[in-house]
CSV table of C-alpha atoms in Angstrom, one decimal:
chain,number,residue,atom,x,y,z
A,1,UNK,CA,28.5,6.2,27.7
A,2,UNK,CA,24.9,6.9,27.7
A,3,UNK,CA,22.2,4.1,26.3
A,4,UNK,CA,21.3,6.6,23.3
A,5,UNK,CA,24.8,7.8,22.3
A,6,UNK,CA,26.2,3.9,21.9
A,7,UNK,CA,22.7,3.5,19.6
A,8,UNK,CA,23.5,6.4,17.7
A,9,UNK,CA,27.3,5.8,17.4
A,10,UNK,CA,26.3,1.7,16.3
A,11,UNK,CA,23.3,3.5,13.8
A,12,UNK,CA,20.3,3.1,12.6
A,13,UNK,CA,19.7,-0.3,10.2
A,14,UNK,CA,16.5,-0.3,7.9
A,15,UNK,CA,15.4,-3.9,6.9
A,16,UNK,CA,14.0,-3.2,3.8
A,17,UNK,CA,14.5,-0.8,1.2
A,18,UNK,CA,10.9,0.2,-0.3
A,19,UNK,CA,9.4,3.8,0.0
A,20,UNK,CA,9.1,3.5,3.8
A,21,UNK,CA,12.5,2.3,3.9
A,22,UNK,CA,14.1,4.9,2.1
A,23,UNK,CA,11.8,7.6,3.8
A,24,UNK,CA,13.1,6.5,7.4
A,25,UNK,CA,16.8,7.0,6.1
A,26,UNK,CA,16.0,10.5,4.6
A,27,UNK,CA,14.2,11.3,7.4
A,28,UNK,CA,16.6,10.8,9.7
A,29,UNK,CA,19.3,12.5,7.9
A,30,UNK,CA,16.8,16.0,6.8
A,31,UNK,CA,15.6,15.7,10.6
A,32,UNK,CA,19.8,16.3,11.8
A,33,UNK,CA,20.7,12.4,12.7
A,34,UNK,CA,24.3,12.5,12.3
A,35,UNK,CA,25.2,8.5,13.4
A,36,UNK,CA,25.4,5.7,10.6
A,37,UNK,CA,22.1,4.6,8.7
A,38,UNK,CA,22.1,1.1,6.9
A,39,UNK,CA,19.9,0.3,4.0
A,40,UNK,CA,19.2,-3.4,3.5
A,41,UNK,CA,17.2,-4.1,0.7
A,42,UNK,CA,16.3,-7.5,-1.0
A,43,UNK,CA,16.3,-6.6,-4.3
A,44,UNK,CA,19.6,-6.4,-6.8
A,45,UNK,CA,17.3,-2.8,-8.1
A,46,UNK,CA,17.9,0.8,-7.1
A,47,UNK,CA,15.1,1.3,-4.6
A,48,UNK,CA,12.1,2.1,-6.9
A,49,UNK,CA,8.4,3.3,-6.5
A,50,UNK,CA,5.7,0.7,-7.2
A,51,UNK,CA,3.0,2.7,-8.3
A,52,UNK,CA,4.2,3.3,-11.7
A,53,UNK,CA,4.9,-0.5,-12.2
A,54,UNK,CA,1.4,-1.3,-13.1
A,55,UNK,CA,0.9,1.6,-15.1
A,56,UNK,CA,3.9,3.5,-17.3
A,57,UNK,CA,6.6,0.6,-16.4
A,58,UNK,CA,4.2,-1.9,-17.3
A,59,UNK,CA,3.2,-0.7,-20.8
A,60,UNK,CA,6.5,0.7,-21.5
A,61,UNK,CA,6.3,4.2,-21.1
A,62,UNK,CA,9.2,4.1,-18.4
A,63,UNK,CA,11.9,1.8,-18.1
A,64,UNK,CA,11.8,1.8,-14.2
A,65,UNK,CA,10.8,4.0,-11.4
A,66,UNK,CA,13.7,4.8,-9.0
A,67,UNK,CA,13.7,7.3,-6.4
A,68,UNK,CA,15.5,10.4,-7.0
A,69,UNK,CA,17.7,10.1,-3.7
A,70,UNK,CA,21.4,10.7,-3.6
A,71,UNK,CA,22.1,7.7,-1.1
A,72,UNK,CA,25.8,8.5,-1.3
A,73,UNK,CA,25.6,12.1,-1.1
A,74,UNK,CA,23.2,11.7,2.0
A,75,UNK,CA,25.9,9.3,3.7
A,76,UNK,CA,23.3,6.4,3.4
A,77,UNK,CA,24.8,3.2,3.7
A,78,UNK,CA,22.6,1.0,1.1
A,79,UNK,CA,23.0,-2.6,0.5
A,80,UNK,CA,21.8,-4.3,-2.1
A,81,UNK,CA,20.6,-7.9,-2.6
A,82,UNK,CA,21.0,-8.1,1.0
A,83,UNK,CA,17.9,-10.7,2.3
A,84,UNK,CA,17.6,-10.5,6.2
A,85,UNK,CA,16.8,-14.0,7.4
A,86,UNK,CA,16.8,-13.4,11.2
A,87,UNK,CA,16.4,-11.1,14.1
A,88,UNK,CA,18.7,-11.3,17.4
A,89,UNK,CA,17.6,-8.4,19.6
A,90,UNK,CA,19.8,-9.8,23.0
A,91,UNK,CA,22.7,-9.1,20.7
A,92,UNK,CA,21.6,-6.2,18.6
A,93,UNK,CA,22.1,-8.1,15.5
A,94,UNK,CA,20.1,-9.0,12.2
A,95,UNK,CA,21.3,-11.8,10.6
A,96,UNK,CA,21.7,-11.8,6.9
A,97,UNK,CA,23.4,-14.5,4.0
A,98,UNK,CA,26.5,-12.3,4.1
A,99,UNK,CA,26.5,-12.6,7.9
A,100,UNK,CA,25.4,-10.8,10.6
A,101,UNK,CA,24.9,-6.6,10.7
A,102,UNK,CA,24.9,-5.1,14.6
A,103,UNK,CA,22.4,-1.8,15.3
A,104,UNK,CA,21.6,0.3,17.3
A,105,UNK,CA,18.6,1.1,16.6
A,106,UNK,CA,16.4,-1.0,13.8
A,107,UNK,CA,13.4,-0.1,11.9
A,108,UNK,CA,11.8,-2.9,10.2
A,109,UNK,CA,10.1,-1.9,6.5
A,110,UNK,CA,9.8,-5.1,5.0
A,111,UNK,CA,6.7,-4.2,3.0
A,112,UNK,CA,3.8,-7.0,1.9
A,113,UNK,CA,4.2,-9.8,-0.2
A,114,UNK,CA,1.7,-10.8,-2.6
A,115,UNK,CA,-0.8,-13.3,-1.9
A,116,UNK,CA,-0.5,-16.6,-4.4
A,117,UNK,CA,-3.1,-19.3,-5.7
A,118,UNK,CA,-1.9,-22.6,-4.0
A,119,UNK,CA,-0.6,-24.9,-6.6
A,120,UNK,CA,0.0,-22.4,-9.0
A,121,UNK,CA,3.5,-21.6,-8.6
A,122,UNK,CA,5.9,-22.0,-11.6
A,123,UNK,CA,2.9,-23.0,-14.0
A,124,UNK,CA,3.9,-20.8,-17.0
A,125,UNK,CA,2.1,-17.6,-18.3
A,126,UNK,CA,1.0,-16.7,-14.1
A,127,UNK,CA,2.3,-13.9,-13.2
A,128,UNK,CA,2.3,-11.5,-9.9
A,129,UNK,CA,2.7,-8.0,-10.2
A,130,UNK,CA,4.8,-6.3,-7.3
A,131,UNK,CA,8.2,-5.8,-7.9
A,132,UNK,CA,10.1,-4.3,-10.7
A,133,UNK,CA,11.3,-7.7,-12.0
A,134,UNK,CA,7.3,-8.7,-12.5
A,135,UNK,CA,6.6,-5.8,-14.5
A,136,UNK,CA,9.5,-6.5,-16.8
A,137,UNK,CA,8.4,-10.3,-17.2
A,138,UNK,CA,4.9,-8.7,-17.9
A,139,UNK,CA,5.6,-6.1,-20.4
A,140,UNK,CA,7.0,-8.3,-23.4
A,141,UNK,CA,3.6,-10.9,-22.5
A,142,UNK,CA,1.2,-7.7,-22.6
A,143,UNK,CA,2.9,-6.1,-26.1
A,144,UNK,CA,2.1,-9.4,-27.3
A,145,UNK,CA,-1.5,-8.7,-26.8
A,146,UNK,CA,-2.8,-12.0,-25.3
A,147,UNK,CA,-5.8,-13.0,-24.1
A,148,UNK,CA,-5.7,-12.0,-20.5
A,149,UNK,CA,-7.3,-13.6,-17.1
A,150,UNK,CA,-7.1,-11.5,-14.1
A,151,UNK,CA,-7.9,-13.3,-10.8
A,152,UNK,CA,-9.3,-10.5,-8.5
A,153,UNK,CA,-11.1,-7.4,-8.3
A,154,UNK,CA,-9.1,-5.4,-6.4
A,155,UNK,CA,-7.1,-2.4,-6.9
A,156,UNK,CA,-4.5,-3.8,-8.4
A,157,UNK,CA,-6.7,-5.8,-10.2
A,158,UNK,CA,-8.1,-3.2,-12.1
A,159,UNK,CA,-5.5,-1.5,-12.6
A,160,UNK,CA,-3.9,-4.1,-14.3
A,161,UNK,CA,-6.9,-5.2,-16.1
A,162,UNK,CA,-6.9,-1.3,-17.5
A,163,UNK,CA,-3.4,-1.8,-18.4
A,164,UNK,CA,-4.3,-4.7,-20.2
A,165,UNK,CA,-6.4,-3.2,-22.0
A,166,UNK,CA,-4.5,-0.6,-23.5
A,167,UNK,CA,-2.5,-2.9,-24.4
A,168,UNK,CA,-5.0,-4.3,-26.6
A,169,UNK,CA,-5.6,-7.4,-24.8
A,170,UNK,CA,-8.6,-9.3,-24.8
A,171,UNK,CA,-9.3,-8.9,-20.8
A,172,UNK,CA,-11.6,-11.1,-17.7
A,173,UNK,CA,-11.2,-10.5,-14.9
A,174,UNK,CA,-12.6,-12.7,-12.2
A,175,UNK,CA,-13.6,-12.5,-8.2
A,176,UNK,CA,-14.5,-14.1,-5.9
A,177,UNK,CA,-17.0,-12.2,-4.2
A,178,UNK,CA,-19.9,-11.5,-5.2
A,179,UNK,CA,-18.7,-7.9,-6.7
A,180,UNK,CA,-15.7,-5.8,-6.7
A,181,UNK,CA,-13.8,-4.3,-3.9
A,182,UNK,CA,-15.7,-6.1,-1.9
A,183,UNK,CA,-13.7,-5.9,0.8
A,184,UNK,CA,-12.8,-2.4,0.7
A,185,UNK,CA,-15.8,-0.6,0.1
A,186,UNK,CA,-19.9,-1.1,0.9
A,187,UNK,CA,-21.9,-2.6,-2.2
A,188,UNK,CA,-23.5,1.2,-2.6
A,189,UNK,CA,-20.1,2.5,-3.6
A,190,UNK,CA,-18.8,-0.7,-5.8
A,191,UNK,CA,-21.6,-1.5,-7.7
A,192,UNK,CA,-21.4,2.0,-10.2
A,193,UNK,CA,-17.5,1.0,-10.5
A,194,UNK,CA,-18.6,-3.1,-11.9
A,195,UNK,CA,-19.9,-1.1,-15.0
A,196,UNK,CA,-16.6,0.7,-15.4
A,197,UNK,CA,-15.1,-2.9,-16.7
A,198,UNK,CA,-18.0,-3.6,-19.4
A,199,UNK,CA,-16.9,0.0,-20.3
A,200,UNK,CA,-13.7,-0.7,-20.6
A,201,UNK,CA,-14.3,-3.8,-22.9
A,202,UNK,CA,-13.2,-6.1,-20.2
A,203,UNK,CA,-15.6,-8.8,-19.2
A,204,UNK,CA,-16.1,-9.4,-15.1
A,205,UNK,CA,-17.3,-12.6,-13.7
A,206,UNK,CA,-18.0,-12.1,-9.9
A,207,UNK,CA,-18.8,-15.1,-7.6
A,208,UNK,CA,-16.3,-17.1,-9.6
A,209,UNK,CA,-13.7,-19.3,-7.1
A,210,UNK,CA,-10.2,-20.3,-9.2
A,211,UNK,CA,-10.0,-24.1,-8.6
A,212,UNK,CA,-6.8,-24.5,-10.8
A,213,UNK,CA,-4.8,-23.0,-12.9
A,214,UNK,CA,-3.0,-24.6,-16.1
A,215,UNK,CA,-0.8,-23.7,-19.0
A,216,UNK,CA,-2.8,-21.6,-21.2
A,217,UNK,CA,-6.0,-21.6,-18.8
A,218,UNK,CA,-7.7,-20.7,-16.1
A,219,UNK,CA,-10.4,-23.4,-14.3
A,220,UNK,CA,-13.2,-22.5,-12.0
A,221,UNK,CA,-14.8,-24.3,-9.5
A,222,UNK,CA,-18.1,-24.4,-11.4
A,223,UNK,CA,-16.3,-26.3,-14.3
A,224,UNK,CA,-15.6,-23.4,-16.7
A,225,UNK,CA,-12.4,-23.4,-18.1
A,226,UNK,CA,-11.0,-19.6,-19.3
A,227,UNK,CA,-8.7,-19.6,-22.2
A,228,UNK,CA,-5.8,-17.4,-20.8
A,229,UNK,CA,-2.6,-16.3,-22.8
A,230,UNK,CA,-1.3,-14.6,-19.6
A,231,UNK,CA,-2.5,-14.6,-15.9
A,232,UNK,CA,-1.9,-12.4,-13.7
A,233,UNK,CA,-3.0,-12.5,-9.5
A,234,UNK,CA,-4.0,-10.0,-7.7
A,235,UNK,CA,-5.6,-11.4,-5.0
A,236,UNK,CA,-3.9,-9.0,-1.9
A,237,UNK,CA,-1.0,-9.2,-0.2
A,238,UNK,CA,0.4,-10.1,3.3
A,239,UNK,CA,3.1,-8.1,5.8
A,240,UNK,CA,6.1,-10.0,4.9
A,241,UNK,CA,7.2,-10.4,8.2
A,242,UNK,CA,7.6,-14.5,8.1
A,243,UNK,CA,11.7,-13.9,9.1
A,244,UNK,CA,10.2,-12.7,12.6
A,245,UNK,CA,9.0,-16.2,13.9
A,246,UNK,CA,10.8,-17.0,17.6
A,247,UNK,CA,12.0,-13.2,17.7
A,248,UNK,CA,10.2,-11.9,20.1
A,249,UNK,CA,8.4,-9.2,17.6
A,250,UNK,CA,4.7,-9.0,18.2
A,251,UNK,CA,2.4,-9.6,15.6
A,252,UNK,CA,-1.1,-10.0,14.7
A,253,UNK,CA,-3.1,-12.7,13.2
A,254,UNK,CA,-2.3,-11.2,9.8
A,255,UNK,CA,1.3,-11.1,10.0
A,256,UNK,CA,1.4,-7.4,10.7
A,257,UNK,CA,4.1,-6.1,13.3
A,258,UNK,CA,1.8,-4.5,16.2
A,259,UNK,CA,2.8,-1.0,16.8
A,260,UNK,CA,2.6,1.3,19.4
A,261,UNK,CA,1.3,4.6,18.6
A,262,UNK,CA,4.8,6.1,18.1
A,263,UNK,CA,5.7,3.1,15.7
A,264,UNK,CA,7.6,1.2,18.5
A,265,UNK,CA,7.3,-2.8,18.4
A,266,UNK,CA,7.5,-5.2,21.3
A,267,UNK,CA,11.4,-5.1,21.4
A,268,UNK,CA,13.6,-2.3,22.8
A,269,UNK,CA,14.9,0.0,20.5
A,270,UNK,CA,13.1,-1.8,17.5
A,271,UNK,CA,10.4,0.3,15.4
A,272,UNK,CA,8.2,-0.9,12.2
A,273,UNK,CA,6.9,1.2,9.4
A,274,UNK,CA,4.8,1.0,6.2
A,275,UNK,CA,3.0,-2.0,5.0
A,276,UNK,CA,4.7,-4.5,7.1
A,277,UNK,CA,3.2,-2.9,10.1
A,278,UNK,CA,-0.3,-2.0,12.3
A,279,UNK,CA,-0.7,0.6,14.4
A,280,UNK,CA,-3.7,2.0,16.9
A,281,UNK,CA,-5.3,5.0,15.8
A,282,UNK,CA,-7.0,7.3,18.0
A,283,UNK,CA,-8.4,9.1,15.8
A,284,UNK,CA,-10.9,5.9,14.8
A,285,UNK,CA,-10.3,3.9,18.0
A,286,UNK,CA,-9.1,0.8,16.2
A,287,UNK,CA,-6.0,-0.6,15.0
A,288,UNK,CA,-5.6,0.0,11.4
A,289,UNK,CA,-3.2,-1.9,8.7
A,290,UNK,CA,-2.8,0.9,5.5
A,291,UNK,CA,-1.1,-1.1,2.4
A,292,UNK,CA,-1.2,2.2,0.6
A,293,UNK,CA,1.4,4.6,-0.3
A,294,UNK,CA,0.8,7.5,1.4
A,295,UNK,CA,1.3,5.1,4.8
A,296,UNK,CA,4.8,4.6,3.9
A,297,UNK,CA,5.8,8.2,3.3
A,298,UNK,CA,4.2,9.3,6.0
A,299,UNK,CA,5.3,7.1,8.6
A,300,UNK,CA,9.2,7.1,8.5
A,301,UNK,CA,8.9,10.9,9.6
A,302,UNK,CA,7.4,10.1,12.7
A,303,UNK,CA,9.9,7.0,13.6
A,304,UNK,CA,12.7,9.7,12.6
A,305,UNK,CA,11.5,11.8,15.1
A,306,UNK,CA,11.4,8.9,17.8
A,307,UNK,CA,14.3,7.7,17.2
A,308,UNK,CA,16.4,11.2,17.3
A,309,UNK,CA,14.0,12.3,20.9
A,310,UNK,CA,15.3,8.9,22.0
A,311,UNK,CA,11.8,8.6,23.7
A,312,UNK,CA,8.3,9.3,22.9
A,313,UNK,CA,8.0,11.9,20.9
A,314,UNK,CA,5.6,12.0,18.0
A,315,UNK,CA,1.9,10.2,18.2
A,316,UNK,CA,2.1,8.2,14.6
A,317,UNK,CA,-2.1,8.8,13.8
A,318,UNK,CA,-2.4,9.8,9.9
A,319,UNK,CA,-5.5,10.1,8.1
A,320,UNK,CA,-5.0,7.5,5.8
A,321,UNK,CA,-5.2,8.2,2.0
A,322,UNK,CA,-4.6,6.1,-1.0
A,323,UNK,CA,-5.1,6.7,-4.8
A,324,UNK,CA,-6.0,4.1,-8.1
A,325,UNK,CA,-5.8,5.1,-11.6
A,326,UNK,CA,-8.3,2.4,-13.3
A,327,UNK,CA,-10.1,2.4,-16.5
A,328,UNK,CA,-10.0,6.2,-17.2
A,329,UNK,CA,-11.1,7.5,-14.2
A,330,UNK,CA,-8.6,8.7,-10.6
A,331,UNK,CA,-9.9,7.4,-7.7
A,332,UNK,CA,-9.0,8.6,-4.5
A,333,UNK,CA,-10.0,7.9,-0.9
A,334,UNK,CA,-8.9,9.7,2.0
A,335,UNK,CA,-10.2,8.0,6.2
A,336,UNK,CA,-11.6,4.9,7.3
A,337,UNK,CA,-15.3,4.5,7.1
A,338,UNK,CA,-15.6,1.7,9.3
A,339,UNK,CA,-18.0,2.3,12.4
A,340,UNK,CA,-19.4,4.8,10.1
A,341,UNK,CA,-23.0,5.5,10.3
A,342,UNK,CA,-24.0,7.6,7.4
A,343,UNK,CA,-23.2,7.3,3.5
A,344,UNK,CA,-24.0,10.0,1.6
A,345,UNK,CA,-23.1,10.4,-2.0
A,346,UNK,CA,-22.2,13.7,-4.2
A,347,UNK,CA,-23.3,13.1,-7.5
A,348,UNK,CA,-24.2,10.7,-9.9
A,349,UNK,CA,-22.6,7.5,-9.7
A,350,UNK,CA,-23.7,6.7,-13.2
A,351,UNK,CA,-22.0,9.7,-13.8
A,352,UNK,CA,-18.1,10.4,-15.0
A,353,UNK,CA,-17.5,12.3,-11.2
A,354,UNK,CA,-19.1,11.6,-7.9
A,355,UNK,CA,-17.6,11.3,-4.4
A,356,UNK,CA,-19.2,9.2,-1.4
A,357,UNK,CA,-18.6,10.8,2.2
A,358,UNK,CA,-18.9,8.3,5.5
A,359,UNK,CA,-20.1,10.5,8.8
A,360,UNK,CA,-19.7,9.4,12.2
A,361,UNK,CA,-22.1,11.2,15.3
A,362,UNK,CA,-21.8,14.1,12.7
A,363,UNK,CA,-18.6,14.3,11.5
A,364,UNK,CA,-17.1,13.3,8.0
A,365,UNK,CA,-14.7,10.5,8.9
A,366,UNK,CA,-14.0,8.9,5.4
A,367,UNK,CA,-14.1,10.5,1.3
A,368,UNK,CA,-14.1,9.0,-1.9
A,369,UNK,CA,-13.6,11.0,-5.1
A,370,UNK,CA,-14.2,9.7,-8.4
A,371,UNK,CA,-12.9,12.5,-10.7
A,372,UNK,CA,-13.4,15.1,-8.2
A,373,UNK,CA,-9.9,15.9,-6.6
A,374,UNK,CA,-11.1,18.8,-4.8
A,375,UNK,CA,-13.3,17.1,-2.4
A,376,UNK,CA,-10.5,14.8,-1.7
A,377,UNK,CA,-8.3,17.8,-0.6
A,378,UNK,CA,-11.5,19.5,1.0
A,379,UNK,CA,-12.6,16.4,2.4
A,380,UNK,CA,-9.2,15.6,4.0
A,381,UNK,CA,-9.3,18.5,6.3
A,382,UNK,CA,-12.5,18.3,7.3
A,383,UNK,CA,-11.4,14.4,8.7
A,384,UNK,CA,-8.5,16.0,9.9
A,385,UNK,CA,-10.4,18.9,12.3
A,386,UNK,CA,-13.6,16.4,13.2
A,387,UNK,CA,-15.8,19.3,12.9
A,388,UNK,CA,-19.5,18.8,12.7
A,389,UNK,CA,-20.8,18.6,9.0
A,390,UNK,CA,-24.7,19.3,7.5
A,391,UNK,CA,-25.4,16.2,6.0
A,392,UNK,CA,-27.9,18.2,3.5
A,393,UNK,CA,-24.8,20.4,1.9
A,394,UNK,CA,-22.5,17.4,2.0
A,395,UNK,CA,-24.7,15.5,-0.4
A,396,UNK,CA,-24.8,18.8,-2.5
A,397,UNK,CA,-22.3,18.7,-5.1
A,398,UNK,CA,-22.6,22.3,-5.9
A,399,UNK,CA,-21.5,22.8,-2.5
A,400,UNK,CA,-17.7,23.0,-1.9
A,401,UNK,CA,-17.1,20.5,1.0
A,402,UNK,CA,-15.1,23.3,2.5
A,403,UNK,CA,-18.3,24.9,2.6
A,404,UNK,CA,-20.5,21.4,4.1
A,405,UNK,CA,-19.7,22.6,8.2
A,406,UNK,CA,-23.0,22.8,10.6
């Protein structure tokens, strides 16, 4: 019996059951993988989306977000509640608190955990917002309408903080940095979005370092003490790859799994997807870590197609894009503007739409929209082909992007 036929007659085994999770296993079955795929996933839930949770499932308007995938149907094996503790690759064997589950192949899709304010855990009224058991201990504390402190200025900051205040809650929000998205995006293309909180009735305070946190408020290192009803952290999350310590999985100094370029980790026959994961891109000659969505839907098609060619088969090298719905406007970013050398905006950023495109030696590697969808899309392709741009129509916003070549 051949190497690849005993994997595919012992199956595939997903660690994790997220969207990158449950993308590898329908991937594998639409792409024709006939052998036995295992779902583990953490969580009691249905796998569910988390996008929704800090918008419709957090104020209500939806009671959760699962995926509309016939696991059963699809010959899926999914596990629930199932918490994968260790990783024994001589053996081809995961180990779990209901004991140990063989593979033949594994894919690892453990997602990110969020980041947490030392000391803080179990103090009442702190919350986190990333699973579908957060937003329900959230929803009843925001209907209540209470005074609200959210540490971070982040995506999922604001996006909470806009949830908040639809809910009617009095809302600050507080950084670290000296501004928002600071680690994200230059200071040209944050500074329009600070004004979007005043807008919004929420007050930011920016240079601001938490120094404790205590039933009922929230205490800065400069001696200010926040009343907070709620608080909620949103400071960024990790790889939640912690399990993987002595197995022989290579990671970074951020936790994330290293990748090759078709997905594959250090160990034989093992291959990691979605947040939990880096991977090199060629297309920006660095190794990029994508917390977003679109990564982990992506992604699993290309380990699907691995993992059927038994070899090589499919370069994993995406134009990243990711999308945030805060304070009435959609925001949406499509590249990776680092080793950029030219900003150039489109529009007004005073204004209700603009876009900021990032150009390397001539070509548009990176988009933002703000309210403008179709540079996104137009945008996107023009990353995608590297074609030579004229920076004069580019920074035209009469000028469909489309329209923006040399």
């Amino acid at each position: 019996m051949s190497e690849q036929t005993e994997q595919n007659q012992r199956g595939v085994v997903i660690v994790g059951a997220g969207m990158a999770g449950v993308q590898t296993a329908v991937a594998l079955r639409e792409q024709g993988f006939t052998g036995p795929v295992t779902l583990l996933g953490a969580e009691p839930h249905q796998p569910y989306d988390r996008p929704p949770l800090s918008k419709a499932v957090l104020l209500g308007k939806a009671e959760d977000s699962a995926f509309d995938v016939d696991f059963e149907g699809l010959d899926i094996d999914l596990r629930l509640g199932v918490e994968v503790t260790g990783l024994r690759a001589a053996v081809h064997e995961v180990d779990t608190e209901m004991g140990p589950v063989p593979y033949g192949i594994l894919v690892l899709a453990t997602g990110a955990q969020p980041l947490t304010i030392p000391g803080t855990e179990g103090v009442p009224g702190v919350h986190l917002l990333r699973t579908l058991d957060d937003a329900a201990r959230l929803r009843p504390v925001l209907a209540a309408s209470p005074r609200a402190v959210v540490v971070g200025a982040g995506w999922i900051g604001a996006e909470f903080a806009t949830a908040a205040r639809e809910a009617g809650c009095e809302v600050t929000v507080v950084e670290a940095a000296d501004r928002v998205l600071a680690g994200a995006l230059p200071a040209e293309v944050t500074e329009p979005m600070a004004r979007w909180y005043q807008e919004a009735g929420a007050e930011l305070i920016t240079g601001a370092k938490v120094a404790g946190i205590e039933e009922g408020r929230v205490l800065l290192a400069d001696g200010r003490a926040l009343p907070a009803g709620a608080v909620v952290v949103g400071i960024g999350a990790r790889p939640a790859t912690g399990w993987l310590d002595g197995t022989g999985v290579e990671r970074g100094p951020d936790g994330s799994i290293t990748a090759d370029a078709y997905l594959r980790t250090s160990l034989p026959g093992v291959y990691a997807v979605g947040d939990c994961a880096s991977f090199p891109s060629g297309r920006y000659g660095t190794r990029l870590l994508v917390h977003h969505w679109d990564n982990a839907l992506q992604g699993p098609r290309a380990v699907a197609a691995n993992i059927l060619a038994g070899e090589p088969a499919q370069v994993y090298d995406p134009v990243p894009y990711f999308w945030s719905e805060q304070f009435g406007r959609f925001v949406q970013y499509a590249g990776h503007h680092g080793g950029a050398d030219t900003l150039l905006l489109r529009g007004d950023p005073a204004g209700p739409t603009w876009s900021a495109c990032w150009l390397r030696d001539g070509a548009l590697v990176a988009v933002l929209a703000v309210g403008r969808p179709r540079d996104l899309a137009q945008g996107r392709k023009l990353v995608e082909t590297g074609v030579i741009v004229d920076p004069a129509k580019v920074s035209d916003p009469g000028t469909p992007l489309k329209s923006a070549t040399a």
